[in-house]
């Protein structure tokens, strides 16, 4: 796609979650409309900044765990978001330079910045797919151009499933993606949870902004995504509490939960 037609696809009239999230982690790839709702939400519920920041740290710990302790060499990162520090391939390839990573997002702004995700080591590979979570078959088919889907894959879906309003639909999409991956593959999820009045108010404000809505779920529903998988210790926990660096104690009471499950 030419640079001009890609630019035409970027809608700056309403907020977009990739850009809004980028603003929350201190990035520069966002527009006035994203910063406006971002500032409004920061004033209603400053805790959403902690969710964004601690979720990225969880991504780092989960990928290092899978590449290190579990020997996973392939990752499929769906709902990638805008590049920031320590993207999945950077973490994975620090542990295993031959790791292969496929990134998937449907936002044109992420496509426009995808070059920053394509900085693979010579031994490994990275690819970017302009594709949709709602079409798992197409995602798997295209991912197979880079990943060997007969070998274990770490499927990462971080802070993205809340875009799928119906819980059963979200579960089905996760099931369909996992069904295309072999035993020994892992599912990594984190998501905001309806665990405080502030988070619920933030979600309502975001959804009133004209952006594609984001629904915050009860913790049991996050746990339900792992049905049929072997949950890695410590299970489904608040994001800062998942294998904290140095094994240290409980983190802040962030309104987001995460987990890692292994396909038996
Ligand atoms: C809140 S951001 C999370 C980014 C990143 N995973 C993180 O945790 O920092 C949600 C991302 O999901 C992407 N997304 C939303 N709906 C999608 C869909 N149907 N297919 C692919 N990506 C989608 C958005 O474009 C955005 O980049």
Coordinates of C-alpha atoms and ligand atoms in Angstrom, one line a residue:
X1 CA 0.0 0.0 0.0
X2 CA 1.3 3.5 -0.9
X3 CA 2.2 5.9 1.9
X4 CA -0.6 8.2 0.9
X5 CA -3.4 5.6 0.9
X6 CA -2.1 4.3 4.2
X7 CA -2.3 7.9 5.6
X8 CA -5.9 8.1 4.2
X9 CA -6.9 5.1 6.3
X10 CA -5.8 6.8 9.6
X11 CA -8.9 8.4 11.1
X12 CA -8.0 11.3 13.4
X13 CA -11.7 12.2 14.1
X14 CA -12.1 9.7 16.9
X15 CA -9.8 8.0 19.4
X16 CA -8.2 4.7 18.5
X17 CA -7.0 2.2 21.1
X18 CA -3.5 1.7 19.8
X19 CA -2.9 5.5 19.9
X20 CA -4.7 6.0 23.2
X21 CA -2.6 3.2 24.8
X22 CA 0.6 4.7 23.2
X23 CA -0.2 8.0 25.0
X24 CA -0.6 6.2 28.3
X25 CA 2.8 4.5 28.1
X26 CA 4.4 7.9 27.2
X27 CA 4.6 7.4 23.4
X28 CA 4.5 10.1 20.7
X29 CA 2.5 8.3 18.1
X30 CA -0.9 9.7 18.9
X31 CA -3.2 12.6 17.9
X32 CA -5.1 15.4 19.7
X33 CA -8.3 13.3 19.8
X34 CA -6.4 10.5 21.6
X35 CA -4.8 12.8 24.1
X36 CA -8.1 14.6 24.9
X37 CA -9.8 11.4 26.0
X38 CA -6.5 10.2 27.5
X39 CA -6.3 13.3 29.8
X40 CA -10.0 13.0 30.6
X41 CA -9.5 9.4 31.7
X42 CA -6.3 10.2 33.6
X43 CA -8.4 12.6 35.7
X44 CA -11.2 10.1 36.3
X45 CA -9.0 7.1 36.9
X46 CA -5.2 7.6 37.0
X47 CA -4.8 3.9 37.7
X48 CA -5.3 3.1 33.9
X49 CA -1.7 4.4 33.4
X50 CA -0.5 1.7 35.8
X51 CA -2.4 -0.9 33.9
X52 CA -0.8 0.1 30.6
X53 CA 2.7 0.3 32.1
X54 CA 2.6 -2.9 34.2
X55 CA 1.0 -4.8 31.3
X56 CA 4.0 -4.1 29.1
X57 CA 6.3 -5.3 31.9
X58 CA 4.2 -8.5 32.2
X59 CA 4.7 -9.0 28.5
X60 CA 8.5 -8.9 29.1
X61 CA 8.4 -11.4 31.9
X62 CA 6.0 -13.8 30.1
X63 CA 8.0 -13.8 26.9
X64 CA 11.3 -14.2 28.8
X65 CA 9.7 -17.1 30.7
X66 CA 8.4 -18.8 27.6
X67 CA 11.6 -18.4 25.6
X68 CA 13.8 -19.2 28.6
X69 CA 12.2 -21.9 30.8
X70 CA 9.8 -23.4 28.2
X71 CA 12.0 -23.2 25.2
X72 CA 9.3 -21.6 23.0
X73 CA 10.9 -20.2 19.8
X74 CA 7.8 -18.8 18.1
X75 CA 5.4 -16.0 19.1
X76 CA 2.1 -14.8 17.6
X77 CA 1.3 -11.3 19.1
X78 CA -2.3 -10.4 18.3
X79 CA -3.4 -6.8 19.0
X80 CA 0.3 -5.7 19.0
X81 CA -0.3 -2.0 19.4
X82 CA 2.3 0.6 18.5
X83 CA 5.9 -0.3 18.9
X84 CA 7.5 0.7 22.2
X85 CA 10.4 -0.4 24.3
X86 CA 10.9 -4.2 24.6
X87 CA 8.5 -5.4 22.0
X88 CA 7.9 -9.2 21.9
X89 CA 10.7 -9.9 19.4
X90 CA 13.3 -7.9 21.3
X91 CA 12.6 -9.8 24.5
X92 CA 12.4 -13.2 22.8
X93 CA 15.5 -12.7 20.7
X94 CA 17.5 -11.5 23.7
X95 CA 16.9 -15.0 25.2
X96 CA 16.8 -16.9 21.9
X97 CA 18.3 -15.0 18.8
X98 CA 16.6 -17.5 16.5
X99 CA 13.1 -16.8 17.7
X100 CA 10.4 -16.0 15.1
X101 CA 7.7 -13.5 15.8
X102 CA 4.5 -12.6 13.9
X103 CA 2.7 -9.4 14.9
X104 CA -1.0 -8.9 14.1
X105 CA -3.0 -5.7 14.3
X106 CA -5.8 -4.2 12.3
X107 CA -5.1 -0.5 12.9
X108 CA -3.4 1.4 10.0
X109 CA -1.3 3.4 12.5
X110 CA 0.3 0.2 13.6
X111 CA 0.9 -0.8 10.0
X112 CA 2.5 2.6 9.4
X113 CA 5.0 2.0 12.3
X114 CA 5.5 -1.7 11.6
X115 CA 9.1 -1.2 10.4
X116 CA 10.1 -0.8 14.1
X117 CA 8.8 -4.3 14.6
X118 CA 10.7 -5.8 11.7
X119 CA 14.2 -5.4 13.2
X120 CA 14.8 -9.1 13.7
X121 CA 18.2 -10.7 14.5
X122 CA 19.7 -12.3 11.4
X123 CA 19.1 -15.8 13.0
X124 CA 15.4 -15.1 13.7
X125 CA 12.5 -13.6 11.8
X126 CA 9.8 -11.1 12.4
X127 CA 6.7 -10.4 10.2
X128 CA 3.8 -8.0 10.5
X129 CA 0.2 -8.9 9.4
X130 CA -2.4 -6.2 8.8
X131 CA -5.1 -8.7 9.8
X132 CA -8.1 -9.1 12.1
X133 CA -8.6 -11.0 15.3
X134 CA -12.2 -11.7 14.1
X135 CA -10.7 -13.9 11.3
X136 CA -8.6 -16.4 13.2
X137 CA -8.3 -18.7 10.1
X138 CA -6.8 -16.0 8.0
X139 CA -4.4 -15.0 10.9
X140 CA -3.2 -18.6 11.3
X141 CA -2.8 -19.1 7.5
X142 CA -0.8 -15.9 7.1
X143 CA 1.3 -16.6 10.2
X144 CA 2.2 -20.0 8.8
X145 CA 4.3 -18.1 6.2
X146 CA 6.8 -17.2 9.0
X147 CA 6.0 -19.7 11.8
X148 CA 6.2 -23.5 11.7
X149 CA 2.7 -24.3 13.2
X150 CA 3.7 -27.9 13.9
X151 CA 6.0 -26.5 16.6
X152 CA 4.9 -24.7 19.8
X153 CA 3.9 -21.1 19.6
X154 CA 3.3 -18.5 22.3
X155 CA 0.0 -16.8 21.5
X156 CA 0.0 -13.3 23.1
X157 CA -3.3 -11.3 23.3
X158 CA -2.6 -8.4 25.6
X159 CA -5.2 -5.8 26.5
X160 CA -7.1 -6.5 23.3
X161 CA -9.9 -9.0 24.1
X162 CA -12.0 -6.3 25.7
X163 CA -12.7 -5.0 22.2
X164 CA -14.8 -8.1 21.6
X165 CA -18.1 -7.2 23.4
X166 CA -19.6 -10.6 23.7
X167 CA -17.7 -12.9 26.1
X168 CA -18.6 -16.1 24.3
X169 CA -17.4 -14.7 21.0
X170 CA -14.1 -13.7 22.6
X171 CA -13.7 -17.2 24.0
X172 CA -14.5 -18.7 20.6
X173 CA -11.8 -16.6 18.9
X174 CA -9.2 -17.6 21.5
X175 CA -10.2 -21.3 21.1
X176 CA -10.0 -21.0 17.3
X177 CA -6.5 -19.5 17.4
X178 CA -5.3 -22.1 20.0
X179 CA -6.9 -24.9 17.9
X180 CA -4.5 -24.1 15.1
X181 CA -1.4 -24.4 17.4
X182 CA 0.2 -27.7 18.6
X183 CA 0.6 -29.2 22.1
X184 CA 3.2 -27.3 24.1
X185 CA 1.9 -23.9 22.8
X186 CA 1.0 -21.3 25.4
X187 CA -1.7 -18.7 25.7
X188 CA -0.7 -15.4 27.3
X189 CA -3.5 -13.0 28.2
X190 CA -3.8 -9.8 30.1
X191 CA -6.8 -7.5 30.4
X192 CA -8.4 -4.7 32.4
X193 CA -10.9 -6.0 34.9
X194 CA -14.1 -4.5 36.4
X195 CA -12.5 -4.6 39.8
X196 CA -13.0 -1.0 40.8
X197 CA -15.5 1.8 40.4
X198 CA -12.7 3.9 38.8
X199 CA -12.0 1.3 36.1
X200 CA -15.6 0.9 35.3
X201 CA -16.0 4.7 35.0
X202 CA -12.9 4.9 32.8
X203 CA -14.3 2.3 30.5
X204 CA -17.7 4.1 30.3
X205 CA -15.9 7.4 29.4
X206 CA -13.8 5.7 26.8
X207 CA -16.8 4.0 25.2
X208 CA -18.7 7.3 25.1
X209 CA -15.8 8.9 23.1
X210 CA -16.7 7.4 19.7
X211 CA -13.8 4.9 19.8
X212 CA -14.4 1.2 19.2
X213 CA -15.7 0.3 22.7
X214 CA -13.6 -1.6 25.3
X215 CA -15.4 -3.7 27.8
X216 CA -13.8 -4.5 31.2
X217 CA -14.6 -8.0 32.4
X218 CA -14.9 -9.7 35.8
X219 CA -11.8 -11.7 36.8
X220 CA -13.6 -15.1 36.4
X221 CA -14.1 -14.3 32.7
X222 CA -10.4 -13.7 32.2
X223 CA -9.7 -17.0 34.0
X224 CA -12.3 -18.7 31.6
X225 CA -10.1 -18.0 28.6
X226 CA -7.7 -20.6 29.9
X227 CA -10.3 -23.4 30.0
X228 CA -8.7 -26.7 28.7
X229 CA -5.2 -25.4 29.2
X230 CA -2.7 -26.1 32.1
X231 CA -2.4 -22.8 34.0
X232 CA 1.2 -21.9 34.7
X233 CA 1.9 -20.9 38.4
X234 CA 0.8 -18.5 39.9
X235 CA -2.4 -18.8 37.8
X236 CA -4.6 -15.8 37.0
X237 CA -3.4 -12.9 39.1
X238 CA -3.1 -9.2 39.1
X239 CA -0.6 -8.2 36.4
X240 CA 2.2 -7.1 38.7
X241 CA 1.9 -10.3 40.7
X242 CA 2.8 -12.7 37.8
X243 CA 6.3 -14.0 38.5
X244 CA 7.6 -10.6 39.7
X245 CA 11.2 -9.9 39.0
X246 CA 13.3 -11.2 41.9
X247 CA 10.2 -13.1 43.1
X248 CA 9.3 -10.1 45.2
X249 CA 5.9 -9.6 47.0
X250 CA 2.6 -8.4 45.8
X251 CA 2.5 -5.4 43.4
X252 CA 0.1 -2.5 43.4
X253 CA -3.6 -3.2 43.2
X254 CA -3.8 -2.7 39.5
X255 CA -7.2 -3.4 37.9
X256 CA -5.9 -5.8 35.3
X257 CA -5.4 -9.6 35.5
X258 CA -3.2 -11.9 33.5
X259 CA -2.2 -15.5 33.1
X260 CA -0.3 -18.0 31.0
X261 CA -1.7 -21.4 30.0
X262 CA 0.0 -24.4 28.3
X263 CA -1.8 -26.5 25.7
X264 CA -1.5 -30.1 26.9
Ligands
LIG1 C1 -5.0 -1.4 24.1 S1 -4.1 -1.8 22.7 C2 -3.0 -3.1 23.4 C3 -1.6 -3.1 22.7 C4 -0.6 -4.1 23.3 N1 -1.0 -5.5 23.1 C5 -0.3 -3.8 24.7 O1 -0.8 -4.6 25.6 O2 0.4 -2.9 25.0 C6 -5.2 -2.9 21.8 C7 -4.7 -3.2 20.3 O3 -5.6 -4.2 19.7 C8 -5.8 -3.8 18.4 N2 -7.0 -4.4 17.9 C9 -8.3 -4.1 18.3 N3 -9.2 -4.8 17.6 C10 -8.5 -5.6 16.8 C11 -8.9 -6.6 15.9 N4 -10.2 -6.9 15.6 N5 -7.9 -7.3 15.2 C12 -6.6 -7.0 15.4 N6 -6.2 -6.0 16.3 C13 -7.1 -5.4 17.0 C14 -5.8 -2.3 18.4 O4 -5.5 -1.7 17.1 C15 -4.7 -2.0 19.4 O5 -3.4 -1.9 18.8

